[in-house]
CSV table of C-alpha atoms in Angstrom, one decimal:
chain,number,residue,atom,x,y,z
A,49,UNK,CA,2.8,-15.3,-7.2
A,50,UNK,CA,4.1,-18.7,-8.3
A,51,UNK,CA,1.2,-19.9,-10.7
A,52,UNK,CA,1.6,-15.5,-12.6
A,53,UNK,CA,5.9,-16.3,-12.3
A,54,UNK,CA,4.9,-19.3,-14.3
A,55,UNK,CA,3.0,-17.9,-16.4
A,56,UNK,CA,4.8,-15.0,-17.2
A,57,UNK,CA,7.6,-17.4,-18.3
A,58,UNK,CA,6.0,-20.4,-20.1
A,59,UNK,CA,3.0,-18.5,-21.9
A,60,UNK,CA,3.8,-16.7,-24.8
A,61,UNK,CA,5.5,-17.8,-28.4
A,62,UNK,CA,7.4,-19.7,-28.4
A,63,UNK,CA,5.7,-21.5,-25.5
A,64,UNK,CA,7.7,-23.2,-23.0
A,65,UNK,CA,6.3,-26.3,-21.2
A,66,UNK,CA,6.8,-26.2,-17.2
A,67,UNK,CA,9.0,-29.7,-17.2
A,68,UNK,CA,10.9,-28.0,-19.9
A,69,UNK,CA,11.8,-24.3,-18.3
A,70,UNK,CA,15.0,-25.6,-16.0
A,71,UNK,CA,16.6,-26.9,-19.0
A,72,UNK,CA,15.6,-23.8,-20.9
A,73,UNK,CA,17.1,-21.3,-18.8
A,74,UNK,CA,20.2,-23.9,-18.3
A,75,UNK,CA,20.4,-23.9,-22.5
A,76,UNK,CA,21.0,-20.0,-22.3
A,77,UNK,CA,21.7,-19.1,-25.8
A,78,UNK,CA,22.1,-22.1,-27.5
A,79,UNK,CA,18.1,-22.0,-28.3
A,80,UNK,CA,16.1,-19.7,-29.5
A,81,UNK,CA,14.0,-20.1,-26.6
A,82,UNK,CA,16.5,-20.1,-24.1
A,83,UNK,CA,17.2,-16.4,-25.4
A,84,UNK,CA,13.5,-15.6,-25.0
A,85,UNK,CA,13.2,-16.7,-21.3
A,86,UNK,CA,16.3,-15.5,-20.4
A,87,UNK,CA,17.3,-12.2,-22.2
A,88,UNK,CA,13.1,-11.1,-22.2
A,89,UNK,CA,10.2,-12.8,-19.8
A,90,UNK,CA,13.1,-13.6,-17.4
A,91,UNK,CA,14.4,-9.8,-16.3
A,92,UNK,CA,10.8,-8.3,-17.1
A,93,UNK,CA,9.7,-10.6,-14.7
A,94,UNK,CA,12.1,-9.7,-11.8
A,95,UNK,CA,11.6,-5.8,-12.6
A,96,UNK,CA,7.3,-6.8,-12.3
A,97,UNK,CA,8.6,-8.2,-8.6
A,98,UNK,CA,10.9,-5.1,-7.2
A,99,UNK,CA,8.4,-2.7,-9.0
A,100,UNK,CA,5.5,-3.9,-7.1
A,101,UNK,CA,7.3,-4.4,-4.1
A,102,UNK,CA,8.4,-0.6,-4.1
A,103,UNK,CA,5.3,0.4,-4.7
A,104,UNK,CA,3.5,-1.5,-2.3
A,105,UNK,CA,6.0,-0.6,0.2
A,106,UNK,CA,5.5,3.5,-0.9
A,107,UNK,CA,2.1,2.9,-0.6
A,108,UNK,CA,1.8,2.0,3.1
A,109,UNK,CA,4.2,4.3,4.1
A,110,UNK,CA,2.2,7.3,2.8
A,111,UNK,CA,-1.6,6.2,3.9
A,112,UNK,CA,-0.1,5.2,7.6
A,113,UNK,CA,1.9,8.5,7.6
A,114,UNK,CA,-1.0,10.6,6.6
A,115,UNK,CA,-3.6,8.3,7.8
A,116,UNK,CA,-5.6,8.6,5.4
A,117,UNK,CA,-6.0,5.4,3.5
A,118,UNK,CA,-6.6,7.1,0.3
A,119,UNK,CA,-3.1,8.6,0.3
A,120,UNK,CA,-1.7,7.2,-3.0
A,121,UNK,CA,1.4,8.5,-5.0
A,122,UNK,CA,-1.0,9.3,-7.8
A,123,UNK,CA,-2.2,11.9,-5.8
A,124,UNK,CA,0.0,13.3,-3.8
A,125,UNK,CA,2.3,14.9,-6.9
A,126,UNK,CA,4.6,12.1,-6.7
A,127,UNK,CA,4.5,10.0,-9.6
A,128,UNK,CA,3.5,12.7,-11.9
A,129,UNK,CA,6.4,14.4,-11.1
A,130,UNK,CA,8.6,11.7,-11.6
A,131,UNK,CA,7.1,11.0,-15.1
A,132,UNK,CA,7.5,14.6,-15.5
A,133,UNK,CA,11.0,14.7,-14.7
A,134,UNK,CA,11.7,11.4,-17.4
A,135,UNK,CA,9.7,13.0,-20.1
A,136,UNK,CA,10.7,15.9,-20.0
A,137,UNK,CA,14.4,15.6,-21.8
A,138,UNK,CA,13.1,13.4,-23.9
A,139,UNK,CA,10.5,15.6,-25.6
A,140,UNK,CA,13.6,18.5,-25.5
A,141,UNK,CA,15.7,16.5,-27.2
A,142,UNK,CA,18.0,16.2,-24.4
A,143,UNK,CA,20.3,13.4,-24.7
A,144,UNK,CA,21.3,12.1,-21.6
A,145,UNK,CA,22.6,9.0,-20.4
A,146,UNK,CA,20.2,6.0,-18.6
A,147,UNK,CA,22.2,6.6,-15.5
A,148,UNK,CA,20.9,9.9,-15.1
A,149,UNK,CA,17.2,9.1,-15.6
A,150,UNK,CA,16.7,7.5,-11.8
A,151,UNK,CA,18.4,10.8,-10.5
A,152,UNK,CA,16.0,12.8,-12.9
A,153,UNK,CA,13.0,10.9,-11.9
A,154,UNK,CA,13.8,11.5,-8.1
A,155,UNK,CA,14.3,14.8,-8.5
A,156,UNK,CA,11.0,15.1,-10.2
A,157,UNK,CA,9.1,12.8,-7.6
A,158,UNK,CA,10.7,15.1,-4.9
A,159,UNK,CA,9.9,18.3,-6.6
A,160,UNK,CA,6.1,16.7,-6.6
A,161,UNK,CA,5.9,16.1,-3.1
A,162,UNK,CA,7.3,19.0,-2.1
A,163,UNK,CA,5.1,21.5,-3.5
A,164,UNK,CA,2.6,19.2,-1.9
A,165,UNK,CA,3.8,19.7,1.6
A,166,UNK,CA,5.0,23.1,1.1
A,167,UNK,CA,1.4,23.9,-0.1
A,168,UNK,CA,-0.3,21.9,2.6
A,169,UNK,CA,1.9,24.0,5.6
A,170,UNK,CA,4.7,21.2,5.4
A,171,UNK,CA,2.1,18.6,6.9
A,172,UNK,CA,0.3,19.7,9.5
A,173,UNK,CA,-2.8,18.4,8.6
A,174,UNK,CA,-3.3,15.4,6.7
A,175,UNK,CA,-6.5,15.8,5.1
A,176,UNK,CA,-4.8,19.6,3.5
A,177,UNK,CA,-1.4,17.1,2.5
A,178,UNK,CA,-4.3,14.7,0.9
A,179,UNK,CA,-6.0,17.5,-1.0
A,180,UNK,CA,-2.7,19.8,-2.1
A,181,UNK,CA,-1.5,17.1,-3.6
A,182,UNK,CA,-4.3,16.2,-5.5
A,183,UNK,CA,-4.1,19.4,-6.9
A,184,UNK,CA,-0.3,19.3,-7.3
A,185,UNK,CA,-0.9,15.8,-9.7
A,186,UNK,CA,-3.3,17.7,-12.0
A,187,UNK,CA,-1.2,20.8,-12.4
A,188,UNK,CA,2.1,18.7,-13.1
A,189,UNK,CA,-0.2,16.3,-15.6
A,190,UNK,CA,-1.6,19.4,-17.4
A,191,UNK,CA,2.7,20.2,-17.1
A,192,UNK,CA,2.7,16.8,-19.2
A,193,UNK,CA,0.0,17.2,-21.4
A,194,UNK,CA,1.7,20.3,-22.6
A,195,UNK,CA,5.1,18.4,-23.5
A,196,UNK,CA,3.2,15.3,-25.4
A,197,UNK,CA,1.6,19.2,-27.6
A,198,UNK,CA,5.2,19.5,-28.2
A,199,UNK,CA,6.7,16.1,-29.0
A,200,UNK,CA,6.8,14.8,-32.6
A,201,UNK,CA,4.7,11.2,-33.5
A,202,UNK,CA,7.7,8.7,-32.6
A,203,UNK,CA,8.2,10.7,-29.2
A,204,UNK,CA,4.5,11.1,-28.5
A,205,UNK,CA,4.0,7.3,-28.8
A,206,UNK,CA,6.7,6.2,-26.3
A,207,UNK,CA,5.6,9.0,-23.7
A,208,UNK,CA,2.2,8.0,-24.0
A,209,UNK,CA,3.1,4.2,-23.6
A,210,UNK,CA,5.7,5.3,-20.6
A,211,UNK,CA,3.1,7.4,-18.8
A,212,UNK,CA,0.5,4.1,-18.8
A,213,UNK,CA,3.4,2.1,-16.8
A,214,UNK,CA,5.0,-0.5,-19.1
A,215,UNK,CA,7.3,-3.2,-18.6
A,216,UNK,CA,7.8,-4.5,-22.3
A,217,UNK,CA,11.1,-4.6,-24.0
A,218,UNK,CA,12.9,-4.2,-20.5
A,219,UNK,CA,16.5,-5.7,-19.5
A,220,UNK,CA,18.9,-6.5,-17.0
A,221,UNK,CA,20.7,-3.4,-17.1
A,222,UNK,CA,17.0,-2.3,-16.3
A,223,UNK,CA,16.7,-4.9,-13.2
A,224,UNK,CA,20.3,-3.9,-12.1
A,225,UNK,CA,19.5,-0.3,-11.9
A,226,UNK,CA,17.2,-0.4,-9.1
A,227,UNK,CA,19.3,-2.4,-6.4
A,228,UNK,CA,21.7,0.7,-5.5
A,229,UNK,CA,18.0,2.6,-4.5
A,230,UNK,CA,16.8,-0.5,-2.9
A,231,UNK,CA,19.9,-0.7,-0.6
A,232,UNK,CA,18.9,2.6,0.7
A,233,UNK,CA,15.3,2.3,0.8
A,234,UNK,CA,15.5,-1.1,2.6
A,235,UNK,CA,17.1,0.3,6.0
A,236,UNK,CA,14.7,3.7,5.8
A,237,UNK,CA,12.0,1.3,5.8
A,238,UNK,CA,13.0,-1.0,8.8
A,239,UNK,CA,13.5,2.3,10.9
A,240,UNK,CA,10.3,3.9,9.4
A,241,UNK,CA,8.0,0.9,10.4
A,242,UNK,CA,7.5,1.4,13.7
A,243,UNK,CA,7.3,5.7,14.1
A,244,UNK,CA,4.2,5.0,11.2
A,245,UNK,CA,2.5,2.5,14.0
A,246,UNK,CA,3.1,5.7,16.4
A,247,UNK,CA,1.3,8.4,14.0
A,248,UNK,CA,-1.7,6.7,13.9
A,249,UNK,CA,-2.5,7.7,17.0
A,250,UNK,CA,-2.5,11.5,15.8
A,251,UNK,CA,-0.2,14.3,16.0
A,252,UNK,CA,-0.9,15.0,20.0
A,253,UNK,CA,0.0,11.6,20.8
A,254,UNK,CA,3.0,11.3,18.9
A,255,UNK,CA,4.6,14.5,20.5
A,256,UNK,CA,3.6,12.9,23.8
A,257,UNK,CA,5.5,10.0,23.3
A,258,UNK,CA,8.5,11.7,21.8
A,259,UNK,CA,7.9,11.7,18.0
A,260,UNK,CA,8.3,14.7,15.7
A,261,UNK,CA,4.9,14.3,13.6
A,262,UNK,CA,6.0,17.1,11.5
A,263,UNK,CA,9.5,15.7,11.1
A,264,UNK,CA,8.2,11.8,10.6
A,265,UNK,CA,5.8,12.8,7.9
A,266,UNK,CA,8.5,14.5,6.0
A,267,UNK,CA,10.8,11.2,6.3
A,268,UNK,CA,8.2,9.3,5.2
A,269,UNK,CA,7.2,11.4,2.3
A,270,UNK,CA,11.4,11.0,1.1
A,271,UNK,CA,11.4,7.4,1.7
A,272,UNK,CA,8.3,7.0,-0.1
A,273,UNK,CA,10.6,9.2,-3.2
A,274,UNK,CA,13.0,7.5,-2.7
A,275,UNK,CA,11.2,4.1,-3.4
A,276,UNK,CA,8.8,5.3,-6.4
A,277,UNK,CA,11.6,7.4,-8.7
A,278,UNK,CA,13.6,4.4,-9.6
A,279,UNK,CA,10.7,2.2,-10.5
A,280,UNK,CA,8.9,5.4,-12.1
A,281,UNK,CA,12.4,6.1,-14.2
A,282,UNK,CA,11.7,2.3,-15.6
A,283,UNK,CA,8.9,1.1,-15.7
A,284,UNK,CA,6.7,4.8,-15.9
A,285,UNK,CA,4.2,5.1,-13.4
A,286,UNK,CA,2.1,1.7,-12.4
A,287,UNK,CA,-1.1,3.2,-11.3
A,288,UNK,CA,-3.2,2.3,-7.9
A,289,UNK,CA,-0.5,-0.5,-6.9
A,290,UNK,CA,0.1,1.3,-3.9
A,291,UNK,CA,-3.5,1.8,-3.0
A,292,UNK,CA,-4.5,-2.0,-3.5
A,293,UNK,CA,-1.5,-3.2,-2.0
A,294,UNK,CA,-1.9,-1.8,1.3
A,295,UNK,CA,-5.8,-2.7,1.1
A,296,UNK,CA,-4.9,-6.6,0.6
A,297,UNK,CA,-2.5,-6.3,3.3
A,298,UNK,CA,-5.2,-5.2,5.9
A,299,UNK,CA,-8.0,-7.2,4.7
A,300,UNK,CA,-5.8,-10.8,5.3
A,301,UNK,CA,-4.9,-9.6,8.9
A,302,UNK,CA,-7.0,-6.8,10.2
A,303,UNK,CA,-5.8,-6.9,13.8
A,304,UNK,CA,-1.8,-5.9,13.0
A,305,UNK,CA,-0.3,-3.1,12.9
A,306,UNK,CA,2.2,-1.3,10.4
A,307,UNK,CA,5.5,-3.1,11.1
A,308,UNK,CA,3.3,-6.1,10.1
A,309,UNK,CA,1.4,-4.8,7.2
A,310,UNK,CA,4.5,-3.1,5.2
A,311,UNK,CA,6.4,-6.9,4.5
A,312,UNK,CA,2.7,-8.2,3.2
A,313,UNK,CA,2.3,-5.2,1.0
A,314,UNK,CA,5.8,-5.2,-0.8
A,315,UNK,CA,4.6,-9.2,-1.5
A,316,UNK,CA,1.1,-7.8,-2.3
A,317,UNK,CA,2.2,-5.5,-4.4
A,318,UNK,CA,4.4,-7.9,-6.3
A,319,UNK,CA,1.4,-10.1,-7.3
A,320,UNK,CA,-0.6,-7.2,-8.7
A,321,UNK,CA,2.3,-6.4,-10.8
A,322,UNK,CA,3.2,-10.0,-12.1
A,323,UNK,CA,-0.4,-11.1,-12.3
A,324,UNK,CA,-1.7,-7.8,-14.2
A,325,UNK,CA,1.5,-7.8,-16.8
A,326,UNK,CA,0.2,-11.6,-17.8
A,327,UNK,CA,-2.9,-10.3,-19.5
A,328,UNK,CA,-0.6,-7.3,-20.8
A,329,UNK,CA,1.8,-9.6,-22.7
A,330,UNK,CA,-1.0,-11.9,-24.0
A,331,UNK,CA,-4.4,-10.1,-24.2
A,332,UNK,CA,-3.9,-8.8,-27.7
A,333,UNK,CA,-1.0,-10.8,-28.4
A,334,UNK,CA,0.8,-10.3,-30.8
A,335,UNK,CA,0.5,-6.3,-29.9
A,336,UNK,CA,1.3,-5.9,-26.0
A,337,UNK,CA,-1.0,-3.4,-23.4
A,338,UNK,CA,0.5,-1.3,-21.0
A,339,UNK,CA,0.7,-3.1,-17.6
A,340,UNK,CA,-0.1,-0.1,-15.9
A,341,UNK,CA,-3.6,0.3,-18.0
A,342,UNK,CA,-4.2,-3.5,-16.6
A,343,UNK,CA,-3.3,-2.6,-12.7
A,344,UNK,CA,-6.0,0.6,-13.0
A,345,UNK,CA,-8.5,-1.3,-14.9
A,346,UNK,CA,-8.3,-4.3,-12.3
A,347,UNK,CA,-7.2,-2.1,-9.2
A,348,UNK,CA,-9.6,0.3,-8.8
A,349,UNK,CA,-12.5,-1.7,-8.1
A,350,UNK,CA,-10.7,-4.3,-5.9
A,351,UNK,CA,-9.5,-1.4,-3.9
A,352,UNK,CA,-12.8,-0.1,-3.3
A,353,UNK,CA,-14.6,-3.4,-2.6
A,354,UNK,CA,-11.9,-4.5,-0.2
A,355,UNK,CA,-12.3,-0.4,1.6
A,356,UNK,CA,-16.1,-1.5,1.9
A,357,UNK,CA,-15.7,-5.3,2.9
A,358,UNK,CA,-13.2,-3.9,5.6
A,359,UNK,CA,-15.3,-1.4,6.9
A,360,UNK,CA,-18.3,-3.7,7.5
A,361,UNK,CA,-16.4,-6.1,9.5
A,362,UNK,CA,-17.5,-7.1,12.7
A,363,UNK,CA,-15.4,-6.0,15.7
A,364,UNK,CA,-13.6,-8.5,18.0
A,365,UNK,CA,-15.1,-11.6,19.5
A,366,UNK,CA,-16.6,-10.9,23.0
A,367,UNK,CA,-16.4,-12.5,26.1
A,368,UNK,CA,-18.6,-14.9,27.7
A,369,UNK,CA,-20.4,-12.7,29.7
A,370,UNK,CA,-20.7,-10.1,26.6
A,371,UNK,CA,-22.6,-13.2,24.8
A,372,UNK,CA,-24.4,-13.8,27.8
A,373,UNK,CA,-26.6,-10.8,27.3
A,374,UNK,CA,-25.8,-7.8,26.5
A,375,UNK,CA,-26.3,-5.1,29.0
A,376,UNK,CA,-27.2,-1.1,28.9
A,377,UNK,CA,-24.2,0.7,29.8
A,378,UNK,CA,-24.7,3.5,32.8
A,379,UNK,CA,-24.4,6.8,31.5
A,380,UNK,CA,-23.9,8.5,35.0
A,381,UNK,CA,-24.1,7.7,38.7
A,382,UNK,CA,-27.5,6.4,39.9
A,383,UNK,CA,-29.7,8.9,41.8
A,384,UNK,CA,-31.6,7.9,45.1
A,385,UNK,CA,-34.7,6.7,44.9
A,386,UNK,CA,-36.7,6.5,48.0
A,387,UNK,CA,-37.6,2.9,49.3
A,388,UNK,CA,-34.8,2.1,47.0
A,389,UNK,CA,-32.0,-0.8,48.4
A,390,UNK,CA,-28.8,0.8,48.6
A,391,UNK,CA,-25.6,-1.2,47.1
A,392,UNK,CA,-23.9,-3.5,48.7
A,393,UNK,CA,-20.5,-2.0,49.3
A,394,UNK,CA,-17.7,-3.5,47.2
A,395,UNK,CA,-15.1,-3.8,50.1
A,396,UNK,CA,-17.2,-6.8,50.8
A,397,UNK,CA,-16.4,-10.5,49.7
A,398,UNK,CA,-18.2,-11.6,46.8
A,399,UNK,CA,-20.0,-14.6,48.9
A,400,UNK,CA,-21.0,-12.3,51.8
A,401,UNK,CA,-22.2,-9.6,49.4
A,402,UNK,CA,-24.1,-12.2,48.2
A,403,UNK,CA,-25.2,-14.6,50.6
A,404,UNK,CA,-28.6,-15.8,50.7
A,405,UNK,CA,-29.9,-12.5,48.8
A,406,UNK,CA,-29.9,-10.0,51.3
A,407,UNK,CA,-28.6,-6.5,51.9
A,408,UNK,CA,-28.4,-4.4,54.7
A,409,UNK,CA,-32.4,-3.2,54.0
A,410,UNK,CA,-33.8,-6.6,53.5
A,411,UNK,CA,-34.1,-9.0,50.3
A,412,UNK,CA,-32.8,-8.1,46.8
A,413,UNK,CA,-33.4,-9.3,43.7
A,414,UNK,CA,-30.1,-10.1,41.6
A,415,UNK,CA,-30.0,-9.2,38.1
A,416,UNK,CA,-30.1,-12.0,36.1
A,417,UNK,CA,-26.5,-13.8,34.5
A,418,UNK,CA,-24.9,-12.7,37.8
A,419,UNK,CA,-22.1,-15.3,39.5
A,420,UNK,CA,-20.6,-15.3,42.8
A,421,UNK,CA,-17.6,-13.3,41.2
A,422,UNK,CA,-19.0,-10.2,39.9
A,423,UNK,CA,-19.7,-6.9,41.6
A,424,UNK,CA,-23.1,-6.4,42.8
A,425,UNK,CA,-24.8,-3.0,42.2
């Protein structure tokens, strides 16, 4: 995240040495430069951080609560319906102010996922929530593809730029936006955490332990609105940060559990943002990409190589007497076979059991690897 923040700041024209950017940003607008890195790379790069953090966070939140780890907003109606919600005054020639585009967005994102659930039987089954919503996404994108029919040139170009996820020509009325969502996201996520460590152990187990799986999956799904409509109303919709997020998360500590993984994958999702919005700016400078275009291109793959590294990872160390040998589990109790030694019972003492070798019908042969502290059989 440092070497992309540096980056993002110092590359580009005019290009700012490292040694130099303190003084720059002190300059302010004095300098042609100091405008530069502080009115441009300096807020686009802050939006880059919260946007990948609120995506990485969304992310997690939705594969834990639907435990499916292919649960991304992308498919579960949410970000389409947020783009949908943005684009749509737009193309009707709507004006509106840019304070009412977040609550537009949201209520787009939430109109998304809740045809998803509603569809789905209000999440009762995962794998249906997974698979509505996929179909959700297409129908609200087919939704878009019908508006971009009806916008003119100059309004087709910036939806189609805005629907690939772009953080060019962004300020810091654009930064300042997003902290009133963030102050209420925040607390939801601290008190989310730890019921998303409790779902994974299924719907059965949660109600046994006193959580409403029904009721948690809906929370999660408005948290997870609640922290992808702001960013969505800005920046358009960043694709596949909140499924390679998550995926880093996991792979660097595999043994942890969702209160854990959901700080990592804000950060996580922070340095896919930064880092994939460097090659945006500069690629094809002087034309800039779509950062979102960048993140898919990039994301995808990574996602998908981290799914298979993770799944062919060995399980936990064993013990010594694992390592030992390893032994043929019993599959049932042992039947009597005649001139057989029976077992030496286990209310006896280990050194008595064992003695000099012999049980109650003569000698016995110890299995091999056995110590004077483990039952005999």
């Amino acid at each position: 995240m440092a070497v992309a923040s540096g980056c993002a700041l110092t590359l580009g024209t005019p290009y700012v040495p490292p040694h130099r950017l303190v003084a720059t940003v002190l300059d302010g607008d004095t300098t042609l430069a100091g405008i530069v890195v502080t009115e441009l790379r300096l807020p686009r790069l802050l939006l880059a951080l919260v946007a990948g953090a609120c995506l990485g966070a969304a992310g997690l939140v939705l594969q834990e609560a639907l435990r499916n780890p292919l649960a991304v907003p992308e498919m579960l109606g949410v970000s389409s319906g947020a783009a949908l919600g943005v684009a749509a005054p737009l193309v009707l020639s709507l004006a509106l102010p840019a304070v009412v585009q977040p609550m537009l967005a949201i209520g787009g994102a939430a109109l998304g996922g809740g045809l998803t659930l509603l569809a789905a039987g209000l999440g009762r089954s995962p794998s249906a929530v997974l698979l509505t919503g996929a179909a959700v996404a297409a129908a609200l994108q087919a939704a878009l593809l019908v508006l971009m029919v009806m916008a003119d040139q100059l309004d087709l170009q910036l939806i189609y730029r805005y629907l690939l996820g772009s953080l060019s020509a962004r300020t810091w009325d654009d930064v300042a936006g997003l902290w009133p969502w963030l102050l209420v996201a925040a607390p939801a996520l601290v008190l989310c955490a730890p019921v998303l460590s409790v779902l994974r152990l299924g719907d059965e187990d949660a109600e046994a332990l006193g959580v409403r799986a029904q009721r948690a999956r809906l929370t999660a799904l408005a948290i997870a609105v609640v922290l992808i409509a702001p960013v969505t109303a800005v920046c358009g919709p960043v694709a596949w940060v909140g499924f390679l997020a998550p995926h880093l998360a996991r792979w660097f500590d595999p043994a942890a559990g969702a209160v854990r993984w959901l700080p990592w994958s804000a950060v996580w999702g922070a340095v896919v943002v930064v880092v994939a919005d460097v090659p945006a700016r500069l690629a094809l400078a002087p034309v800039e990409t779509p950062a979102g275009a960048w993140t898919a291109l990039l994301g995808v793959p990574a996602g998908v190589a981290l799914m298979r590294s993770g799944g062919r990872r060995r399980p936990a160390r064993r013990g010594p007497a694992d390592s030992a040998g390893a032994r043929e589990p019993l599959t049932g109790p042992r039947k009597a076979v005649p001139g057989a030694v029976e077992a030496v019972p286990r209310t006896r003492a280990p050194q008595q059991a064992l003695g000099d070798g012999r049980g109650p019908g003569g000698p016995t042969s110890l299995p091999l690897g056995t110590t004077g502290t483990e039952d005999v059989r």
